[in-house]
Coordinates of N, CA, C and O in Angstrom, one line a residue:
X29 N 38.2 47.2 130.6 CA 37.5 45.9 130.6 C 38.4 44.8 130.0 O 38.5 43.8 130.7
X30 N 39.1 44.9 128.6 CA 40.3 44.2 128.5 C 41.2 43.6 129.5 O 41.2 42.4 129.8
X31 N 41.9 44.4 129.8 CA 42.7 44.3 131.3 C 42.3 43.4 132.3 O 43.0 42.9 133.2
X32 N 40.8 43.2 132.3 CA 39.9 42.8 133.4 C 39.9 40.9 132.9 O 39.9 39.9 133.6
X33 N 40.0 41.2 131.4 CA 39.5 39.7 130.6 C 38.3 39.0 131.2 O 38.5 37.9 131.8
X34 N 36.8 39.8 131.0 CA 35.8 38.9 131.6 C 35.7 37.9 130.8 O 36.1 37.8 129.6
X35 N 35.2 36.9 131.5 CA 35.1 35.3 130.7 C 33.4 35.2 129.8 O 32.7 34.2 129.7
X36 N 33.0 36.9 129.0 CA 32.1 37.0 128.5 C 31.9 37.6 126.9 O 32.6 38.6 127.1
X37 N 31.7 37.6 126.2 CA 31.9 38.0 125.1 C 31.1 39.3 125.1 O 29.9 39.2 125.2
X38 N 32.0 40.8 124.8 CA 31.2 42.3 125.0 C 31.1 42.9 123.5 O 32.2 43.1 122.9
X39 N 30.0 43.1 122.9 CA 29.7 43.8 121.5 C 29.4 44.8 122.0 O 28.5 45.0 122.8
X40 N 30.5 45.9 121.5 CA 30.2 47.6 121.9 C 29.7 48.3 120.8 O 30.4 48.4 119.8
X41 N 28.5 48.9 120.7 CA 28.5 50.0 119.4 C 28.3 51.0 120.1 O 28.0 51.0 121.3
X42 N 28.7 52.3 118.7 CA 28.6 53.5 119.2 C 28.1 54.2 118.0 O 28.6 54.2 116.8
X43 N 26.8 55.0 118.4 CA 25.9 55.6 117.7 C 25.8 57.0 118.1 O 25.8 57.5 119.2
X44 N 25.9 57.6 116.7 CA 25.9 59.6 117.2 C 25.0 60.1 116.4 O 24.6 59.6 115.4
X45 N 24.9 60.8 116.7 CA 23.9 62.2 115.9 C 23.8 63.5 115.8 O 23.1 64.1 116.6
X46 N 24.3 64.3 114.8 CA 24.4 65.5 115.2 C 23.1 66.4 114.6 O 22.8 66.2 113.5
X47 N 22.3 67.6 115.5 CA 21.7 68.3 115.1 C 21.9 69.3 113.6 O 22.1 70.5 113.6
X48 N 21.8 68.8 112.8 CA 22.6 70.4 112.2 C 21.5 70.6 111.1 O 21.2 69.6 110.5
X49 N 20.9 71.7 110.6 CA 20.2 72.1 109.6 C 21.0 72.0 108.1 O 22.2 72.2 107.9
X50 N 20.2 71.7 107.4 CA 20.7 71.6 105.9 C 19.0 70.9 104.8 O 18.1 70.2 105.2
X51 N 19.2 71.3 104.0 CA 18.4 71.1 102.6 C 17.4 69.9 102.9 O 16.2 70.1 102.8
X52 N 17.9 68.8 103.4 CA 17.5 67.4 103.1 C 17.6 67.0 104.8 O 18.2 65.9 105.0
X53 N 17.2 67.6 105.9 CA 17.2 68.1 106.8 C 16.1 67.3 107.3 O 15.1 67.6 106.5
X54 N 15.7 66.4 108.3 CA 13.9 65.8 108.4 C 13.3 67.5 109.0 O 13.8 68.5 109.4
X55 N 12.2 67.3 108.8 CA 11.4 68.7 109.4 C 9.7 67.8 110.1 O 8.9 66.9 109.8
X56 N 10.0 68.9 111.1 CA 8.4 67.9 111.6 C 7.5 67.7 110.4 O 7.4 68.4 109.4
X57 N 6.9 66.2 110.7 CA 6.1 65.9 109.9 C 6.4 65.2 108.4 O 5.7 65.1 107.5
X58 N 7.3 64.9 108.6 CA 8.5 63.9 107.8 C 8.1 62.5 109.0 O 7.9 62.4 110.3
X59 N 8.0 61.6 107.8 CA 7.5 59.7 108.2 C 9.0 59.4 107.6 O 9.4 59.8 106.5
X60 N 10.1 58.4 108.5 CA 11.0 57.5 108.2 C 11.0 56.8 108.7 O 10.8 56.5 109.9
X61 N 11.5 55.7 107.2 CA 11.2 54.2 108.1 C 12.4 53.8 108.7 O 13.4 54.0 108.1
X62 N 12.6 53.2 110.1 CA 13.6 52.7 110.6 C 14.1 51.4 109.7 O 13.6 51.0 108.7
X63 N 15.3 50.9 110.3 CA 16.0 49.5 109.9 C 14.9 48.4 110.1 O 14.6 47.5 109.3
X64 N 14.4 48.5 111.2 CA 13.0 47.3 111.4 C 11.9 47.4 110.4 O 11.1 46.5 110.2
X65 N 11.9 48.6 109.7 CA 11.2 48.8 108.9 C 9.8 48.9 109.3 O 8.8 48.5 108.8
X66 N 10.0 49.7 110.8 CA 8.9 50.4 111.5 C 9.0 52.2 111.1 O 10.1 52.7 110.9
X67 N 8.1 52.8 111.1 CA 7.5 53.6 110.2 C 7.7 54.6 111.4 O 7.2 54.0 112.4
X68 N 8.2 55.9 111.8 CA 8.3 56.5 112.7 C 7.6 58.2 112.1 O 8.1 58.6 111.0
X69 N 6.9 58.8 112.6 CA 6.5 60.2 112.2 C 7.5 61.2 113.1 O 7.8 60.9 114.3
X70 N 8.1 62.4 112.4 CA 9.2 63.4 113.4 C 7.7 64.3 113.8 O 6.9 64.9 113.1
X71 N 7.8 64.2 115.2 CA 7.2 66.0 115.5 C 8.0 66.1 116.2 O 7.3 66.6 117.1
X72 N 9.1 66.1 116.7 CA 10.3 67.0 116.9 C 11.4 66.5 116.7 O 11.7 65.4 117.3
X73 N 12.3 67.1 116.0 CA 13.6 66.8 115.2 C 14.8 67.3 115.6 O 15.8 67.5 114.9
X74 N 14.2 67.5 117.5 CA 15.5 67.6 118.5 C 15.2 65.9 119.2 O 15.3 65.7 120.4
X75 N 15.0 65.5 118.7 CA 14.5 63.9 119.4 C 15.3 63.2 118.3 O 14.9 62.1 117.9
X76 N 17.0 64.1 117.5 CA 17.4 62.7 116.2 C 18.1 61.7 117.4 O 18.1 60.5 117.1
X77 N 18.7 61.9 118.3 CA 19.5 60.5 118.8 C 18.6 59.2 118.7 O 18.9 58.3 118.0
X78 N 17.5 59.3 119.4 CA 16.9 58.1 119.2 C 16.7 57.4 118.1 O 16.8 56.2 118.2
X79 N 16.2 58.1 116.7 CA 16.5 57.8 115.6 C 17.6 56.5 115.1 O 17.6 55.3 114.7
X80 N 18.4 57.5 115.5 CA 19.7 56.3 115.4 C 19.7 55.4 116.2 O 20.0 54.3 115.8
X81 N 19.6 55.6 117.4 CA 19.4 54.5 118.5 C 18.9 53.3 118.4 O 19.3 52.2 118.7
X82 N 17.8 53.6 117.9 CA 16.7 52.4 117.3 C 17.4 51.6 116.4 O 17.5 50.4 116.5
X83 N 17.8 52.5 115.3 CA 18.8 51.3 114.6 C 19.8 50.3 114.8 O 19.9 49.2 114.3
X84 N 20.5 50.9 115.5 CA 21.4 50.4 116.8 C 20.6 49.1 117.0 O 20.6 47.9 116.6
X85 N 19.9 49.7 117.8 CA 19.3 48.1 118.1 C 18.8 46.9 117.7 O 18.7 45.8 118.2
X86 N 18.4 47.4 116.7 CA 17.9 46.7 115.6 C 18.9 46.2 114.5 O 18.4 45.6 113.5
X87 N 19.8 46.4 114.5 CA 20.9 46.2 113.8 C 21.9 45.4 114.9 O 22.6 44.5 114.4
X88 N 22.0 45.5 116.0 CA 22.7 44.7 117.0 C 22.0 43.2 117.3 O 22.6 42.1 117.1
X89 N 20.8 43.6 117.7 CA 20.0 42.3 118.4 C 20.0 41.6 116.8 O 20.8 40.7 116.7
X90 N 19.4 41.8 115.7 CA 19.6 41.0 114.6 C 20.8 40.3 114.4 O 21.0 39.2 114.8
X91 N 21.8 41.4 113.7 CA 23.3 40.6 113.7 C 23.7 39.9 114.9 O 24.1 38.8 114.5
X92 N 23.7 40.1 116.0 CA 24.5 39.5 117.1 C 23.8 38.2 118.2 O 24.5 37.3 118.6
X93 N 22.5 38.6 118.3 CA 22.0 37.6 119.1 C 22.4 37.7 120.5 O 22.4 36.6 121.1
X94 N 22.6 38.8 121.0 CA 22.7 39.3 122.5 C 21.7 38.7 123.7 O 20.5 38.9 123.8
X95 N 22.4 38.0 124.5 CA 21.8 37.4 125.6 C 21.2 38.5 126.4 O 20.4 38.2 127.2
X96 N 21.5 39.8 126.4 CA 21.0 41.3 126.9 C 21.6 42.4 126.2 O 22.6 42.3 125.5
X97 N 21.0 43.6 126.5 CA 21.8 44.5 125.6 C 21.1 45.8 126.8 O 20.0 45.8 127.4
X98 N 22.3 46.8 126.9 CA 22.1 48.0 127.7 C 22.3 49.1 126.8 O 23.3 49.2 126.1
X99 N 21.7 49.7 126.7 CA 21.8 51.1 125.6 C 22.1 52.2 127.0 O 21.9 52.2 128.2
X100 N 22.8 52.9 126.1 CA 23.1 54.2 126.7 C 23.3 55.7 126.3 O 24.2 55.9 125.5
X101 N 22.5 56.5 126.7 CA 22.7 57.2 125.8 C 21.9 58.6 126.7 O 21.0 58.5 127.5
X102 N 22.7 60.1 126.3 CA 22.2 61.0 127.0 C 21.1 61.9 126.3 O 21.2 63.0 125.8
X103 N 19.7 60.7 126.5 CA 18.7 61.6 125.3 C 17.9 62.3 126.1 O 17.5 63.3 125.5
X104 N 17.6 62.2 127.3 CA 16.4 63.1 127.3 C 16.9 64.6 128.5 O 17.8 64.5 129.3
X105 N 16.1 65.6 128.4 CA 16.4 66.9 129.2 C 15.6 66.1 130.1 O 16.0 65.6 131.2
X106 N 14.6 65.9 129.6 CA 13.5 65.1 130.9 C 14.0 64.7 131.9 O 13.8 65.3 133.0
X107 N 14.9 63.4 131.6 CA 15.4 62.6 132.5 C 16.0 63.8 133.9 O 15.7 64.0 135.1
X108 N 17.3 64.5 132.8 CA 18.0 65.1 133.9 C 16.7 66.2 134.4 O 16.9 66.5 135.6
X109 N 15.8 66.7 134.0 CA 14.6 67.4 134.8 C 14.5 66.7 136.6 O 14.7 67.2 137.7
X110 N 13.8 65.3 136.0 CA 13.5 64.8 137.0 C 14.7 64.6 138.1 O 14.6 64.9 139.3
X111 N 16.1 63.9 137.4 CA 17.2 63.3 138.3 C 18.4 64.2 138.9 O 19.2 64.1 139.8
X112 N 18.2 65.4 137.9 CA 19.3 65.9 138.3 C 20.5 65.7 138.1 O 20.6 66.1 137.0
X113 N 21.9 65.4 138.4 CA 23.1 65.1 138.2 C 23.7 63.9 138.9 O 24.8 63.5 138.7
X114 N 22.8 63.3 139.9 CA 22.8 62.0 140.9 C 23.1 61.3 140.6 O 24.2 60.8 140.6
X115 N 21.5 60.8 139.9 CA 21.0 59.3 139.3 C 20.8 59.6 137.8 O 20.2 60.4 137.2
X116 N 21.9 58.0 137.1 CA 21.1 58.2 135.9 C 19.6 57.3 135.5 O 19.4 56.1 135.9
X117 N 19.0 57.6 135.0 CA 17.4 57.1 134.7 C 17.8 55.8 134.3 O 18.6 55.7 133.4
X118 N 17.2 54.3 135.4 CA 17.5 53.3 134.6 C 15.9 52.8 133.9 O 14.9 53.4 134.3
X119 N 15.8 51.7 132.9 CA 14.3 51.9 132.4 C 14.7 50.5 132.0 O 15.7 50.2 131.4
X120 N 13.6 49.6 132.5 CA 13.7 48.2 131.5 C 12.2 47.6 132.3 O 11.5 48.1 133.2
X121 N 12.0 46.6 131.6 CA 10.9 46.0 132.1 C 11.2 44.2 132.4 O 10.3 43.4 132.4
X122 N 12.6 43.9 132.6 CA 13.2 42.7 132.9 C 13.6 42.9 134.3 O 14.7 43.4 134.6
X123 N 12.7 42.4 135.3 CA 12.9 42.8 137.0 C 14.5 41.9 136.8 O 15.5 42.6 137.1
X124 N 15.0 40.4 136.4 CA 16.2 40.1 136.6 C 18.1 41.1 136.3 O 19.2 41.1 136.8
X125 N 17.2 41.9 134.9 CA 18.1 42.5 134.6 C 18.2 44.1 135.2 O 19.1 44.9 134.9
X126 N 17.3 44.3 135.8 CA 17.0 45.4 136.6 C 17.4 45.2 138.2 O 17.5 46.1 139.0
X127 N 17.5 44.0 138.5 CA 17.9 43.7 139.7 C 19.6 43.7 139.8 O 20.1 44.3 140.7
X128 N 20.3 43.1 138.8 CA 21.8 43.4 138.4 C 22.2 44.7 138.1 O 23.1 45.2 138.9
X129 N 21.7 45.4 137.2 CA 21.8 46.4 137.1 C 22.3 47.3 138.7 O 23.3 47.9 139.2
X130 N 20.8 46.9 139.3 CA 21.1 48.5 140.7 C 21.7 47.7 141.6 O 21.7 48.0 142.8
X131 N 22.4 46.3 141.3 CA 23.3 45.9 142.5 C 24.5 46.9 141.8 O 25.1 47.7 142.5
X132 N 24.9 46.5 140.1 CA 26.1 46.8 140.4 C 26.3 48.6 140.6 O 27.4 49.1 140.8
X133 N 24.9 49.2 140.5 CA 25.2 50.6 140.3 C 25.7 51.0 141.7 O 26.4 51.9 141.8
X134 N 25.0 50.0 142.9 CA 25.3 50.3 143.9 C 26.8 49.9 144.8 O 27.4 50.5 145.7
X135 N 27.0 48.6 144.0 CA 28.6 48.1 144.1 C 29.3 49.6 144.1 O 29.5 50.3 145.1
X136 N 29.8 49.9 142.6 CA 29.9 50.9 142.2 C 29.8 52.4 142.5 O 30.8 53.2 142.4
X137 N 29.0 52.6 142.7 CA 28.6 54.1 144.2 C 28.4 55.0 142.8 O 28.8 56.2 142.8
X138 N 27.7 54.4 141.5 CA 27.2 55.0 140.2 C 25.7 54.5 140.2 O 25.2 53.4 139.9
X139 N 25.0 55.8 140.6 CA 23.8 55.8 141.2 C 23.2 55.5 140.3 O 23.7 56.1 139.3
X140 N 22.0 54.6 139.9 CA 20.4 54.8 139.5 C 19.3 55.0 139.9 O 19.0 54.8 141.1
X141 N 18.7 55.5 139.2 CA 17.3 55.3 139.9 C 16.0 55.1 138.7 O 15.9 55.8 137.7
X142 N 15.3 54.1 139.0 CA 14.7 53.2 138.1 C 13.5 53.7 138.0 O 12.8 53.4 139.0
X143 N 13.0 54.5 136.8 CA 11.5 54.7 136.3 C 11.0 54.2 135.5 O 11.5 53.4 134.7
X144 N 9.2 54.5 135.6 CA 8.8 53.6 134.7 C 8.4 53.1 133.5 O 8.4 54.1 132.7
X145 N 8.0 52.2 132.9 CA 8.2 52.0 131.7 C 7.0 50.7 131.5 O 7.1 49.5 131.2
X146 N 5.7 51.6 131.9 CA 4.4 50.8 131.7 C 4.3 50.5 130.7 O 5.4 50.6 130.0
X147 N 3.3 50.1 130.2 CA 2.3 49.4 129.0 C 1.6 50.9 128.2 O 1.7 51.3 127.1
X148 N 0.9 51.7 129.7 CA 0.5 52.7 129.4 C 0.9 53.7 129.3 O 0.1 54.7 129.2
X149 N 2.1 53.7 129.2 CA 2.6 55.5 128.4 C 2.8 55.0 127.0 O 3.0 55.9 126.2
X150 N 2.9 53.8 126.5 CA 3.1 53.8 124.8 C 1.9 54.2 124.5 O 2.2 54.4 123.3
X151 N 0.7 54.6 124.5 CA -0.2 55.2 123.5 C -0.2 56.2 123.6 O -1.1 56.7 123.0
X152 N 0.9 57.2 124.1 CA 1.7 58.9 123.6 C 2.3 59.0 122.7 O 2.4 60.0 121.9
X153 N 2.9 57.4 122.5 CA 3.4 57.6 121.0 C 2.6 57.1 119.8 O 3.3 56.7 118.8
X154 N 1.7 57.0 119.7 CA 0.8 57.0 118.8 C 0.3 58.2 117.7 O 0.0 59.4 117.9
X155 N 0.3 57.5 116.4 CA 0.7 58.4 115.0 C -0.4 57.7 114.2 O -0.5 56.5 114.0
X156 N -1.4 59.2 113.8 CA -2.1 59.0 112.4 C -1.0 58.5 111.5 O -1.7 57.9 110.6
X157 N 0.2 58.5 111.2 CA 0.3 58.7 110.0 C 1.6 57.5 109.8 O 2.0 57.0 108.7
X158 N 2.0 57.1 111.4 CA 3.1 56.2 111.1 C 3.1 55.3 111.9 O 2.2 55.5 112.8
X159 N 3.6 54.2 112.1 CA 3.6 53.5 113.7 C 4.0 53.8 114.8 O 3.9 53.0 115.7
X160 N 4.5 55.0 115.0 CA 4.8 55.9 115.8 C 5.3 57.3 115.8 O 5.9 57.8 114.8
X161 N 5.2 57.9 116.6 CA 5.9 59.5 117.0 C 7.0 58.8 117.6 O 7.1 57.7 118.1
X162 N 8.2 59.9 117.4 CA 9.6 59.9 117.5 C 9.4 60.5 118.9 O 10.1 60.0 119.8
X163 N 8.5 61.4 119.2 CA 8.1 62.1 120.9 C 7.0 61.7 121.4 O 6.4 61.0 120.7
X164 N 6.5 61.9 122.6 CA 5.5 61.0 123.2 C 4.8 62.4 123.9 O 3.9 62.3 124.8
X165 N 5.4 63.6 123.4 CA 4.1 65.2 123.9 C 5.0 65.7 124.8 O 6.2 65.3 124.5
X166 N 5.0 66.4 125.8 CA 5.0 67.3 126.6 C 5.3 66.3 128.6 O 5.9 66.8 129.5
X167 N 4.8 65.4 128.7 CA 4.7 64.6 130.0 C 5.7 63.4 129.5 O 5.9 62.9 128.4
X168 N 6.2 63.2 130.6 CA 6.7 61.6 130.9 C 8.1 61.9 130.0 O 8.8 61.0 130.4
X169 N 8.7 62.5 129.3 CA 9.3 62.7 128.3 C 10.6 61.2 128.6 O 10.8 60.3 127.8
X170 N 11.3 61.3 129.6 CA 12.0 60.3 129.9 C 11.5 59.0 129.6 O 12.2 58.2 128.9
X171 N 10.5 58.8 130.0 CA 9.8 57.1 130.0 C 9.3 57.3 128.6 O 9.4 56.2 128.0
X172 N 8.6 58.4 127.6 CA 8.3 57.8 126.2 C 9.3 57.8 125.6 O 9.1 57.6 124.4
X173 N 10.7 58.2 126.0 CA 12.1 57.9 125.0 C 12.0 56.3 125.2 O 11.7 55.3 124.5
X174 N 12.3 56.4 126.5 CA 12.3 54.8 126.5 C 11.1 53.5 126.2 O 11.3 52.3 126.4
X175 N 10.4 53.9 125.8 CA 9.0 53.2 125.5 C 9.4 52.8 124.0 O 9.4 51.7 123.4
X176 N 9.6 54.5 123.6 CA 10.1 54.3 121.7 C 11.4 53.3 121.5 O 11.5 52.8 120.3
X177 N 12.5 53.1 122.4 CA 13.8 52.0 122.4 C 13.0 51.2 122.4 O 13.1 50.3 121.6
X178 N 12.1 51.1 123.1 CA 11.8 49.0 123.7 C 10.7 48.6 122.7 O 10.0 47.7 123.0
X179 N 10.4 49.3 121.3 CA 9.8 49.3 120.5 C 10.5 48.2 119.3 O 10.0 47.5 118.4
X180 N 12.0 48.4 119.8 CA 13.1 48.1 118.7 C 13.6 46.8 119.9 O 14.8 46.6 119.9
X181 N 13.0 46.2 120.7 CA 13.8 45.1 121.6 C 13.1 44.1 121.6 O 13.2 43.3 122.6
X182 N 12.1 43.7 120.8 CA 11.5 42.6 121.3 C 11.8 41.4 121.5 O 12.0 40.6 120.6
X183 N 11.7 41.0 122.8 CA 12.4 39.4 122.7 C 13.9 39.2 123.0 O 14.4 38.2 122.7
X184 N 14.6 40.2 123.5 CA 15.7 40.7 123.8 C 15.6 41.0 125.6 O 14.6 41.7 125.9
X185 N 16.3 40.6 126.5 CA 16.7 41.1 127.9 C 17.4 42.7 127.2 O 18.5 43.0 126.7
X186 N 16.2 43.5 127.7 CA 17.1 45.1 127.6 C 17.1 47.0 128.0 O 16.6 47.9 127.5
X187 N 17.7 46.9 128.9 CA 17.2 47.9 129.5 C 18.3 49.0 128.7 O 19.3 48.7 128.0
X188 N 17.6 50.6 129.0 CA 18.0 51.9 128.8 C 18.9 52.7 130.0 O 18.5 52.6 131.1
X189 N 19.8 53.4 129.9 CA 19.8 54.0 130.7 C 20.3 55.2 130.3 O 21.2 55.2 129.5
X190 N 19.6 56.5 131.1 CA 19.9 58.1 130.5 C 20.7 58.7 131.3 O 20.6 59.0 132.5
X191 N 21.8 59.1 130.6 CA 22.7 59.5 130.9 C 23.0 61.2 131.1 O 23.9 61.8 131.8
X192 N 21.8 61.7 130.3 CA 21.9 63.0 130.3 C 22.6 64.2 131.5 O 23.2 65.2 131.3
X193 N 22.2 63.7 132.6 CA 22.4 64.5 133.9 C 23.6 63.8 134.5 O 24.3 64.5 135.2
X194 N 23.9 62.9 134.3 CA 25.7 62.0 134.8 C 26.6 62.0 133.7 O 27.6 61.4 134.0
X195 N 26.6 62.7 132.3 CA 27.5 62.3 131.8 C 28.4 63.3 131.7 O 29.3 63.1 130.9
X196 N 28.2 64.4 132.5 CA 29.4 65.2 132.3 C 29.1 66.4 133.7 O 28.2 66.3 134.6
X197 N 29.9 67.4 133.4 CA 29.6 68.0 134.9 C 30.0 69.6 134.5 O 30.6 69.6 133.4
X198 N 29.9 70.8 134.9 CA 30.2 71.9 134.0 C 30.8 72.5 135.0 O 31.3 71.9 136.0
X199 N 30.8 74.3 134.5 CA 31.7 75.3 135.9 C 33.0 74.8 136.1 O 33.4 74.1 135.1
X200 N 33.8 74.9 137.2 CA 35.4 74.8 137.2 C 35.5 73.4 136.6 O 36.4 73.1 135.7
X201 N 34.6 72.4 137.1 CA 35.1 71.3 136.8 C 34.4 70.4 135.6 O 34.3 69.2 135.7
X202 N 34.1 71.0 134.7 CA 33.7 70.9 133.1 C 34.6 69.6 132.6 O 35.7 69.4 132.8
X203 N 33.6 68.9 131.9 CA 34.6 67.4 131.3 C 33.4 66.4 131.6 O 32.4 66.5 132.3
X204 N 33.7 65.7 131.0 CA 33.5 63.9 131.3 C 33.2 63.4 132.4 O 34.3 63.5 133.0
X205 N 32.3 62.8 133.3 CA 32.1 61.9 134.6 C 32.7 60.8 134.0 O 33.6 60.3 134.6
X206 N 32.5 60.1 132.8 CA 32.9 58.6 132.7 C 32.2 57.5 133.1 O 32.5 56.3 132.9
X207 N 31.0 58.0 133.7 CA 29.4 57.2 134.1 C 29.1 57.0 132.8 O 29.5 57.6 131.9
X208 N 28.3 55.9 132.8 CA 27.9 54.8 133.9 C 29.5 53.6 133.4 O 29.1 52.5 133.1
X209 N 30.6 53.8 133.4 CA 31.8 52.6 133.1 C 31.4 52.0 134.2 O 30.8 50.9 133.9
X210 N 31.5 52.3 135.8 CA 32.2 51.6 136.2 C 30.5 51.0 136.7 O 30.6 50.4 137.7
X211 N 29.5 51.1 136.5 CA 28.1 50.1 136.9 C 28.6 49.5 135.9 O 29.5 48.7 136.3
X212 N 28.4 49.4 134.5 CA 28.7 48.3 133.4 C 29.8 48.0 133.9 O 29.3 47.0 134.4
X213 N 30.9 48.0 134.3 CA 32.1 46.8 134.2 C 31.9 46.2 135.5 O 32.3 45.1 135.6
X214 N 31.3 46.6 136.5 CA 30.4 45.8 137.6 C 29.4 44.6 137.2 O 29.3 43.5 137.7
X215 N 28.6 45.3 136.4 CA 27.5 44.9 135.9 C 28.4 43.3 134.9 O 28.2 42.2 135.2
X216 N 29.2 43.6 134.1 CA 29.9 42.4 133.2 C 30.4 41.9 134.2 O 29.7 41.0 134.6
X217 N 31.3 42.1 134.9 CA 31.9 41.0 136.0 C 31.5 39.9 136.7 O 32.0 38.9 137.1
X218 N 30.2 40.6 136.8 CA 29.3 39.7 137.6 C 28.5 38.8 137.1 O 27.7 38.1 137.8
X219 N 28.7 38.8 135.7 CA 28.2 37.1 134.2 C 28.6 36.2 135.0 O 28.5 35.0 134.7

């Protein structure tokens, strides 16, 4: 994208998480407060990417003041349940920025496919004990990851997209796809 010199200003972060057991470990049923200083309950503590994610965002859109912001990230099995290795899940509730988006995915020939992201799957994540579950149950699993990001966007142009099933490929040819680059540098070009 350098190389390209768009006439746009790009703020990249990169946010990780690793599974690993130890002492001081969250365990279901552990309340942490995010950076927004929204109150999150763990019932499953294979759900840490988003964790971090949230902060991410919350830590971006504050410091930065992003005219839009695209997260990316390979959180859910769900997603790849439903998509497969095709399409990655795109998720926003900004039809303009959802409209750019699947032009450039389709420029690009780096498929999406856009689920949804009602009003009403946020009361899955609903918590006696916090302002939210970190999981949204057993259904929808894709769309309440994304329900729980757009928790942390308010007032921000910002869609999700899951990368889980595009971001790599196994058997002989194991490695990296490099999805979604070339929709995003489609997607910036076209500012």
């Amino acid at each position: 994208l350098l190389q390209l010199k768009p006439a746009i200003n790009v703020i990249g972060m990169v946010t990780s998480a690793e599974n690993m057991p130890a002492g001081n470990a969250s365990k279901p049923g552990d309340v942490v407060t995010s950076l927004s200083g929204k109150t999150i309950e763990i019932l499953n503590t294979d759900a840490e990417g988003r964790l971090v994610l949230c902060d991410a965002l919350t830590y971006g859109i504050d410091n930065f003041k992003p005219a839009s912001v695209v997260d990316i990230a390979t959180l859910t099995g769900a997603c790849m349940a439903a998509l497969g290795e095709v399409n990655s899940g795109l998720f926003t509730q900004d039809e303009a920025l959802a409209e750019q988006l699947q032009s450039a995915a389709k420029y690009s020939c780096d498929k999406v496919w856009r689920l949804p992201l009602e009003e009403d799957y946020q009361d899955l994540l609903d918590s006696n004990f916090a302002d939210m579950a970190n999981i949204g149950g057993p259904l929808a699993g894709a769309t309440t990851a994304a329900c729980f990001l757009s928790r942390f966007t308010e007032g921000t142009p910002w869609a999700h997209l899951d990368i889980a099933g595009t971001a790599w490929v196994g058997g002989a040819k194991k490695g990296a796809t490099g999805r979604p680059v070339p929709l995003l540098v489609n997607y910036l070009l076209a500012k």
